[in-house]
Amino acid sequence: MTDSTPASTVPSPRDPVVVDVWSDIACPWCFIGKRKFEAAVERFEGDVTVEYHSFELSPDTPVDFEGDEIDFLSKHKGMPADQVQGMLDNVAGIAAEVGLAYDFDALKHTNTVKAHQLLHFAKARGRQLDMKERLLSAYFEEGRHVGRVQDLADLAAEIGLDRDEVVAALESDAHLADVRDDQRQAQAYGISGVPFFVLEGKYGISGAQAPETFLGALQQVVAERSAAAAAPAVGVDR
């Protein structure tokens, strides 16, 4: 699986399947869905290119939220704390099934707009997939802060990006317009929740589906390409 590159107008059956994914860093199902999609790609007999796009689940969240994840969800969803705890335990159990070690006790809830800007910064340097993985793991498994510029620069440096360049880009909001463009495209597609996967710009898959669902969609794209390639040309003089 590689970072997305522009697709040809009429892709052949052997061309990579282009997948655009809308997700948020502060989205437990997005990390789970990423793992399930990756499992499908491993079984897929073809190439896939991926590009991640920005979606903020709680754009009004302060960078330094005072409280833990239970406090946030209790206020945000209006649920009692014990119900939230049960929900988090359930999500952590599902995450464990795909090899993820969620630590909601250590998690630092924050605003994610700067993290999304960092993903665009990394995309411009061919490292978006690595940066996405690093941010998700840092947030859900390591209790790292992913909302402050200096903390994000540390994480970027860990995958080999220039720390000073990251700080400058984030402090100047160099990629904020890219984030907003992603969000406008999500609205145009009617995306109201994430993760949301768009294959070839025309097939949408919502949620952290089973690998078989993703695999079937990838195979369908190639089958349709093959059928189109085998169809006789129409309106050509002989």
XYZ file of C-alpha atoms in Angstrom:
238
model
C 0.000 0.000 0.000
C 1.438 3.342 -1.054
C 0.544 7.008 -0.828
C -1.996 8.023 -3.447
C -0.840 9.245 -6.843
C -2.972 10.727 -9.624
C -4.898 8.040 -11.468
C -5.154 7.892 -15.261
C -8.446 8.863 -16.851
C -9.252 5.283 -17.842
C -7.399 2.931 -15.484
C -6.475 -0.523 -16.684
C -7.194 -3.642 -14.584
C -3.538 -3.647 -13.511
C -3.435 -0.039 -12.297
C -3.533 0.554 -8.526
C -6.975 0.995 -6.999
C -7.152 4.543 -5.656
C -8.684 4.810 -2.181
C -9.403 8.103 -0.425
C -10.057 7.848 3.301
C -11.715 10.492 5.454
C -10.856 10.077 9.119
C -9.888 11.855 12.310
C -6.989 11.214 14.669
C -9.349 11.276 17.673
C -11.488 8.497 16.220
C -11.049 5.017 17.720
C -12.943 3.365 14.866
C -10.650 5.035 12.321
C -7.594 3.188 13.673
C -9.550 -0.063 13.854
C -10.870 0.505 10.337
C -7.338 1.209 9.117
C -6.177 -2.162 10.402
C -9.124 -3.988 8.852
C -8.564 -2.255 5.523
C -4.871 -3.133 5.647
C -5.808 -6.773 6.244
C -7.928 -6.653 3.086
C -5.093 -5.091 1.081
C -2.766 -7.898 2.164
C -5.186 -10.418 0.632
C -5.894 -8.363 -2.470
C -4.112 -9.505 -5.629
C -3.293 -6.048 -6.880
C -1.920 -2.672 -5.872
C -3.680 -0.017 -3.823
C -2.789 3.640 -3.345
C -4.191 5.502 -0.352
C -4.646 9.132 0.556
C -6.008 10.303 3.900
C -8.296 13.317 4.160
C -9.201 15.557 7.074
C -12.365 15.208 9.134
C -12.808 16.787 12.573
C -15.282 15.001 14.813
C -15.155 17.698 17.522
C -13.694 20.888 16.056
C -14.746 22.921 19.111
C -12.558 20.868 21.471
C -9.836 22.931 23.187
C -6.220 21.978 22.561
C -5.719 21.318 26.267
C -8.935 19.665 27.381
C -9.236 19.454 31.149
C -10.342 15.940 31.968
C -10.054 12.415 30.652
C -11.868 10.635 27.836
C -14.753 9.674 30.117
C -15.224 13.331 31.077
C -15.212 14.383 27.437
C -17.653 11.761 26.206
C -19.949 12.248 29.177
C -20.246 15.944 28.332
C -20.194 15.523 24.551
C -22.719 12.716 24.325
C -24.667 13.368 27.519
C -24.025 9.834 28.797
C -23.397 8.748 32.408
C -19.790 7.975 33.236
C -20.360 4.269 33.897
C -22.012 3.861 30.502
C -19.098 5.633 28.835
C -16.644 3.368 30.643
C -18.471 0.303 29.361
C -18.408 1.692 25.835
C -14.677 2.385 26.014
C -13.993 -1.100 27.360
C -15.920 -2.534 24.435
C -14.004 -0.458 21.892
C -10.674 -1.384 23.494
C -11.628 -5.042 23.222
C -12.417 -4.707 19.524
C -9.156 -2.819 18.997
C -7.265 -5.635 20.681
C -8.745 -8.089 18.177
C -6.883 -6.289 15.387
C -3.647 -5.939 17.352
C -4.092 -2.474 18.852
C -3.472 -1.674 22.526
C -5.779 1.241 23.309
C -5.087 3.065 26.583
C -8.036 5.337 27.236
C -6.776 6.111 30.746
C -3.655 7.761 29.329
C -5.324 9.355 26.290
C -5.096 13.157 26.063
C -8.192 14.476 24.341
C -7.433 17.484 22.186
C -8.257 19.479 19.089
C -6.945 17.734 15.968
C -6.790 20.499 13.346
C -3.007 20.867 13.702
C -2.577 17.104 13.383
C -4.522 17.236 10.124
C -2.264 20.018 8.900
C 0.722 17.843 9.755
C -0.718 15.035 7.642
C -0.865 17.374 4.659
C 2.700 18.487 5.366
C 3.762 14.830 5.380
C 1.764 14.104 2.222
C 3.709 16.794 0.349
C 6.866 14.880 1.266
C 5.594 11.386 0.461
C 5.250 10.357 4.115
C 1.540 10.713 4.839
C 0.899 7.032 5.546
C 3.775 6.876 8.013
C 2.619 10.060 9.717
C -0.967 8.831 9.972
C 0.141 5.613 11.641
C 2.430 7.478 14.027
C -0.285 9.918 15.097
C -2.910 7.246 15.699
C -0.550 5.072 17.701
C 0.717 8.028 19.720
C -2.812 9.127 20.572
C -4.556 5.853 21.327
C -1.729 3.631 22.570
C 0.921 5.918 24.048
C -0.937 8.810 25.674
C 0.987 11.371 23.625
C -0.410 14.845 22.973
C -1.343 15.361 19.299
C -2.784 18.864 19.485
C 0.205 21.078 20.307
C 2.736 22.207 17.729
C 5.840 21.152 19.646
C 4.468 17.705 20.441
C 3.433 17.174 16.819
C 6.880 18.276 15.661
C 8.418 15.662 17.950
C 6.269 12.947 16.402
C 7.091 14.142 12.888
C 10.806 14.071 13.670
C 10.444 10.474 14.836
C 9.547 9.425 11.277
C 12.343 11.504 9.754
C 10.623 14.785 8.888
C 12.450 18.040 9.513
C 11.309 19.291 12.899
C 11.967 22.979 12.251
C 10.055 22.853 8.970
C 7.124 21.207 10.732
C 7.029 23.885 13.436
C 7.120 26.654 10.846
C 4.339 25.055 8.777
C 2.075 24.437 11.749
C 2.594 27.835 13.360
C 1.797 29.585 10.065
C -1.193 27.330 9.264
C 0.438 26.606 5.902
C -1.837 23.631 5.282
C -5.041 24.852 6.922
C -6.592 25.534 3.503
C -5.893 21.903 2.539
C -7.713 20.721 5.651
C -10.709 22.886 4.819
C -10.719 21.615 1.218
C -10.915 18.039 2.531
C -13.796 18.987 4.789
C -15.693 20.648 1.946
C -15.236 17.528 -0.175
C -16.578 15.419 2.680
C -19.678 17.597 2.759
C -20.054 17.258 -1.012
C -19.939 13.467 -0.659
C -22.427 13.593 2.208
C -19.952 12.126 4.695
C -21.236 12.611 8.231
C -19.110 10.084 10.110
C -15.726 8.445 9.833
C -13.911 6.383 8.808
C -15.254 6.689 5.290
C -13.509 5.023 2.361
C -14.033 6.144 -1.246
C -12.796 3.797 -3.971
C -12.018 5.287 -7.369
C -14.067 8.351 -6.503
C -17.363 6.475 -6.836
C -17.755 3.661 -4.281
C -18.208 4.577 -0.621
C -17.724 2.328 2.402
C -18.656 3.705 5.809
C -17.223 2.483 9.088
C -14.702 -0.071 10.278
C -16.052 -2.881 8.130
C -14.769 -6.453 8.065
C -11.734 -7.090 5.840
C -13.962 -9.192 3.581
C -16.099 -6.143 2.811
C -13.097 -4.076 1.784
C -11.626 -6.959 -0.181
C -14.876 -7.485 -2.062
C -15.006 -3.802 -2.994
C -11.414 -3.813 -4.249
C -12.091 -6.917 -6.317
C -15.250 -5.358 -7.730
C -13.294 -2.347 -8.974
C -10.838 -4.585 -10.831
C -13.624 -6.763 -12.235
C -15.390 -3.696 -13.613
C -12.157 -2.440 -15.142
C -11.593 -5.806 -16.786
C -15.120 -5.847 -18.182
C -14.689 -2.332 -19.568
C -11.365 -3.254 -21.162
C -12.895 -6.320 -22.818
C -15.960 -4.479 -24.140
C -15.862 -3.738 -27.900
C -15.377 -0.136 -28.918
C -18.575 1.672 -29.903
C -18.887 4.034 -32.849
C -15.504 3.261 -34.408
C -15.412 3.006 -38.208
C -13.815 -0.121 -39.586
